[in-house]
XYZ file of C-alpha atoms in Angstrom:
327
model
C 125.753 46.058 124.955
C 123.819 44.208 122.278
C 125.258 41.930 119.642
C 124.582 38.844 117.564
C 125.254 35.183 118.029
C 125.420 32.245 115.645
C 122.187 30.250 115.858
C 123.972 26.972 116.461
C 126.111 28.463 119.219
C 123.020 30.034 120.786
C 121.221 26.701 120.774
C 124.173 25.043 122.529
C 124.133 27.708 125.246
C 120.355 27.439 125.672
C 120.660 23.653 125.854
C 123.172 24.039 128.663
C 120.715 26.241 130.560
C 117.913 23.733 130.070
C 120.100 20.874 131.269
C 120.649 22.751 134.493
C 116.944 23.499 134.900
C 115.686 20.012 133.996
C 118.601 17.610 134.583
C 116.468 14.466 134.409
C 114.743 15.303 131.123
C 115.807 13.242 128.083
C 118.428 14.971 125.966
C 116.295 14.714 122.811
C 113.537 16.738 124.459
C 115.936 19.375 125.766
C 117.413 19.683 122.271
C 113.947 20.126 120.831
C 113.055 22.805 123.390
C 116.340 24.666 122.826
C 115.753 24.603 119.079
C 112.283 26.151 119.437
C 113.678 28.981 121.549
C 116.321 29.849 118.960
C 113.835 29.447 116.103
C 111.607 32.018 117.820
C 114.552 34.415 117.736
C 115.176 33.655 114.048
C 111.518 34.391 113.319
C 111.840 37.805 114.946
C 109.768 36.769 117.988
C 112.180 37.411 120.872
C 109.318 37.685 123.378
C 108.922 33.935 122.948
C 112.612 33.077 122.700
C 115.570 33.121 125.050
C 114.252 36.019 127.127
C 111.070 34.035 127.734
C 113.128 31.116 129.029
C 114.979 33.427 131.377
C 111.681 34.712 132.804
C 110.333 31.194 133.168
C 113.436 30.012 135.020
C 113.126 33.033 137.300
C 109.575 31.853 138.016
C 110.990 28.549 139.219
C 113.662 30.085 141.448
C 111.440 30.083 144.532
C 110.423 26.488 143.922
C 112.373 23.261 144.422
C 115.958 23.105 143.216
C 116.754 21.546 139.856
C 118.130 18.461 141.604
C 114.882 18.061 143.558
C 112.569 18.358 140.565
C 111.233 15.121 139.224
C 110.912 14.496 135.527
C 107.423 15.593 134.413
C 105.311 12.474 134.965
C 103.346 11.203 132.002
C 100.150 9.538 133.175
C 98.560 7.403 130.486
C 94.842 6.803 130.899
C 94.649 4.890 127.594
C 97.122 4.081 124.781
C 96.217 7.228 122.838
C 95.775 9.674 125.734
C 98.111 11.034 128.380
C 98.470 13.813 130.936
C 101.645 15.664 131.916
C 102.095 17.513 135.201
C 104.655 20.243 134.442
C 104.788 21.672 137.967
C 108.270 22.915 138.813
C 109.624 22.496 135.292
C 110.290 24.944 132.438
C 107.135 25.187 130.368
C 108.889 24.638 127.065
C 110.462 21.411 128.341
C 107.001 20.164 129.264
C 105.813 21.052 125.745
C 108.684 19.063 124.242
C 107.758 16.094 126.429
C 104.114 16.349 125.358
C 105.053 16.641 121.683
C 107.264 13.561 121.773
C 104.608 11.629 123.680
C 101.913 12.648 121.183
C 104.062 11.608 118.216
C 104.783 8.199 119.720
C 101.170 7.543 120.640
C 99.840 8.698 117.273
C 102.333 6.459 115.466
C 101.135 3.466 117.464
C 97.415 4.235 117.650
C 96.594 6.541 114.731
C 95.858 9.506 116.993
C 96.841 10.964 120.335
C 95.614 13.531 122.835
C 98.051 14.802 125.461
C 97.146 17.321 128.156
C 99.539 19.530 130.116
C 98.829 21.277 133.400
C 100.968 23.378 135.708
C 103.065 24.763 132.841
C 104.917 28.046 132.620
C 105.714 29.822 129.354
C 105.296 27.482 126.378
C 106.733 29.596 123.564
C 105.552 29.539 119.951
C 103.008 26.733 119.690
C 103.308 26.672 115.898
C 106.875 25.378 116.140
C 105.754 22.303 118.064
C 102.802 21.762 115.712
C 105.114 22.130 112.718
C 107.408 19.430 114.073
C 104.513 16.988 114.333
C 103.387 17.823 110.786
C 106.927 17.151 109.536
C 106.360 13.610 110.789
C 103.229 13.320 108.656
C 100.732 14.102 111.395
C 97.996 16.699 111.537
C 98.544 18.678 114.748
C 96.396 20.961 116.878
C 97.899 22.628 119.951
C 96.131 25.104 122.194
C 97.079 26.750 125.485
C 95.131 28.714 128.065
C 96.564 31.272 130.447
C 95.611 33.331 133.521
C 92.524 35.528 132.909
C 93.223 38.848 131.159
C 90.560 38.913 128.403
C 86.905 39.827 128.947
C 84.181 37.989 127.034
C 82.508 39.735 124.111
C 80.335 42.456 125.622
C 81.733 41.810 129.107
C 83.820 43.900 131.489
C 85.691 41.347 133.634
C 88.634 39.133 132.574
C 87.724 35.468 132.352
C 90.134 33.813 129.869
C 93.756 34.282 128.851
C 95.301 35.244 125.518
C 94.742 31.578 124.604
C 96.845 30.857 121.495
C 96.090 28.020 119.099
C 98.176 26.426 116.346
C 97.273 23.976 113.603
C 99.770 22.321 111.261
C 99.139 20.059 108.260
C 101.812 18.341 106.123
C 102.270 19.282 102.459
C 104.269 17.425 99.799
C 107.741 18.761 98.925
C 107.238 21.963 100.924
C 107.110 22.910 104.607
C 103.901 22.131 106.524
C 101.098 24.659 106.439
C 101.038 26.244 109.909
C 98.339 28.527 111.283
C 99.336 30.035 114.647
C 97.538 32.914 116.344
C 96.397 34.295 119.687
C 92.665 34.522 120.198
C 93.188 37.809 122.090
C 94.039 41.180 120.476
C 97.442 41.352 122.226
C 99.947 39.046 123.883
C 101.101 39.244 127.487
C 104.586 40.032 126.186
C 103.245 43.130 124.409
C 101.432 44.241 127.555
C 104.645 43.865 129.585
C 106.446 46.127 127.118
C 103.762 48.812 127.360
C 103.867 48.680 131.140
C 107.649 48.803 131.213
C 108.126 51.765 128.892
C 104.891 53.608 129.660
C 103.805 53.670 126.020
C 100.107 53.988 125.238
C 98.031 50.985 124.291
C 96.168 51.089 120.974
C 92.690 52.537 121.298
C 89.891 50.035 121.825
C 92.217 47.342 123.169
C 91.633 47.520 126.916
C 89.317 48.594 129.720
C 90.048 49.638 133.299
C 88.532 48.304 136.534
C 85.411 50.453 136.016
C 84.875 49.071 132.524
C 85.926 52.293 130.789
C 88.226 52.218 127.781
C 91.853 52.965 128.602
C 95.139 53.292 126.740
C 97.142 53.320 129.994
C 98.699 49.874 130.481
C 99.072 50.484 134.224
C 95.272 50.838 134.500
C 94.426 47.841 132.336
C 91.992 45.452 133.990
C 91.044 43.430 130.922
C 91.658 43.163 127.210
C 88.638 43.514 124.949
C 88.149 40.879 122.223
C 88.152 42.247 118.693
C 85.075 40.268 117.681
C 82.488 37.766 118.850
C 84.283 35.126 116.792
C 87.590 35.808 118.536
C 85.874 35.689 121.911
C 84.229 32.358 121.153
C 87.541 30.948 119.923
C 89.117 31.973 123.216
C 86.264 30.192 124.998
C 86.868 27.019 122.968
C 90.590 27.078 123.779
C 89.804 27.570 127.479
C 87.498 24.566 127.484
C 89.963 22.299 125.696
C 93.272 23.483 127.129
C 92.071 24.605 130.553
C 88.997 22.706 131.678
C 89.720 19.384 129.944
C 93.341 19.236 131.153
C 92.676 20.472 134.678
C 94.810 23.523 134.022
C 92.165 26.228 134.527
C 92.135 28.120 137.794
C 95.699 27.394 138.895
C 96.513 29.671 141.822
C 100.170 29.997 140.805
C 99.377 31.449 137.373
C 100.513 28.373 135.452
C 98.597 27.195 132.430
C 97.151 24.169 130.753
C 97.605 23.039 127.164
C 96.337 20.294 124.911
C 98.017 18.557 121.971
C 96.103 16.549 119.391
C 98.026 14.575 116.786
C 96.282 12.594 114.064
C 97.460 10.272 111.316
C 94.994 11.488 108.695
C 95.282 8.222 106.795
C 92.897 6.811 109.361
C 90.337 9.600 109.154
C 89.356 9.230 105.517
C 91.913 11.318 103.611
C 93.626 9.395 100.820
C 96.501 11.905 100.849
C 96.156 14.724 103.366
C 99.384 16.420 102.257
C 98.276 16.658 98.642
C 94.841 17.813 99.754
C 96.363 20.544 101.909
C 98.486 21.731 98.983
C 95.472 21.921 96.685
C 93.455 23.818 99.251
C 96.344 26.247 99.807
C 96.347 26.986 96.079
C 92.572 27.537 96.118
C 92.897 29.873 99.114
C 95.507 31.995 97.343
C 93.502 31.996 94.106
C 90.538 33.360 96.037
C 92.680 36.253 97.258
C 93.389 34.839 100.696
C 96.549 35.365 102.733
C 98.268 32.062 103.451
C 100.465 32.066 106.570
C 104.075 31.406 105.578
C 106.163 32.740 108.473
C 107.436 29.277 109.439
C 108.410 28.325 105.888
C 111.771 30.087 106.226
C 112.906 27.649 108.912
C 114.771 24.459 108.017
C 113.223 21.084 108.886
C 113.944 19.834 112.395
C 116.437 17.310 111.036
C 118.641 20.137 109.693
C 120.917 22.264 111.863
C 119.907 25.872 112.413
C 121.833 28.540 110.510
C 122.080 32.308 110.619
C 122.575 34.758 113.452
C 120.266 36.103 116.116
C 120.359 39.515 117.762
C 120.615 39.512 121.559
C 120.930 42.262 124.113
C 123.917 42.317 126.420
C 121.967 41.125 129.452
C 120.689 38.034 127.651
C 124.119 37.251 126.215
C 125.699 37.507 129.660
C 122.961 35.293 131.111
C 123.585 32.635 128.487
C 127.297 32.788 129.227
C 126.608 32.228 132.909
C 127.479 35.740 134.111
C 125.210 37.500 136.598
C 124.158 41.142 136.446
C 127.188 42.255 138.519
C 129.643 40.680 136.107
C 130.465 37.686 138.280
C 130.109 34.033 137.333
C 127.002 32.265 138.504
């Protein structure tokens, strides 16, 4: 049975789940991660919300117990750079740790670069970038994933769906956030096609012989929609995979990179005002300006509204297993 749940109540339940999965993580980071998961639901992106967390925790079931997991170590190679090993932890908790570390380092040094490796599902990168921009920073976050996308003109998968997000502060209005996957489809969409047997859009995928297919069960690789998209996926793989040490993980985990910059030190007299002017020029030229995240309140304000959840997810949040018994 499906239903709806108050956003604040949902966040409290998600927070409880995260506490159990990462008991040594700071509460502020768990609260941040739980907020992102509920915000994804509010944005109509349930594939990257609470259901994603459930899948990621299932991934960790065969690993060490929650009590045995260490807090993700942050290794600082210099004041403005750090690396996080997220092995054995929920991916979104590792992203919260990286975001907080990047904000602190950028505040002290003017910029920060934080790498993540060994991470599971990271959620909506734009939410993390938006939070950094709310603190006055320019943020770039990119993540690589296990190979599923062929290069432009190629027939074998070599990179993942490789999302990237960029956020810039604006005065008296939410940050400008650009968040997109460099591949023509997400892994969540492919899972849905495989689960329900629905046909893939034409021109999206090829099979093991390199022939076009609309059968998700025969998919061997996604085909990039353009050379530009393919090259962007390559750039993300270099930054988020190769540079962080995340590429090639045998367990299917991923790498990510966060860059946070105080633009006051890079030449901009007022980056927020400049971003607002450019946004106006973009619209005046007939361009579409991404505004999906604008409906969300700032991170200092409690979430409001209701989210739709299926019965299985609601029961999982309440701590009831699939047979109706308590966990």
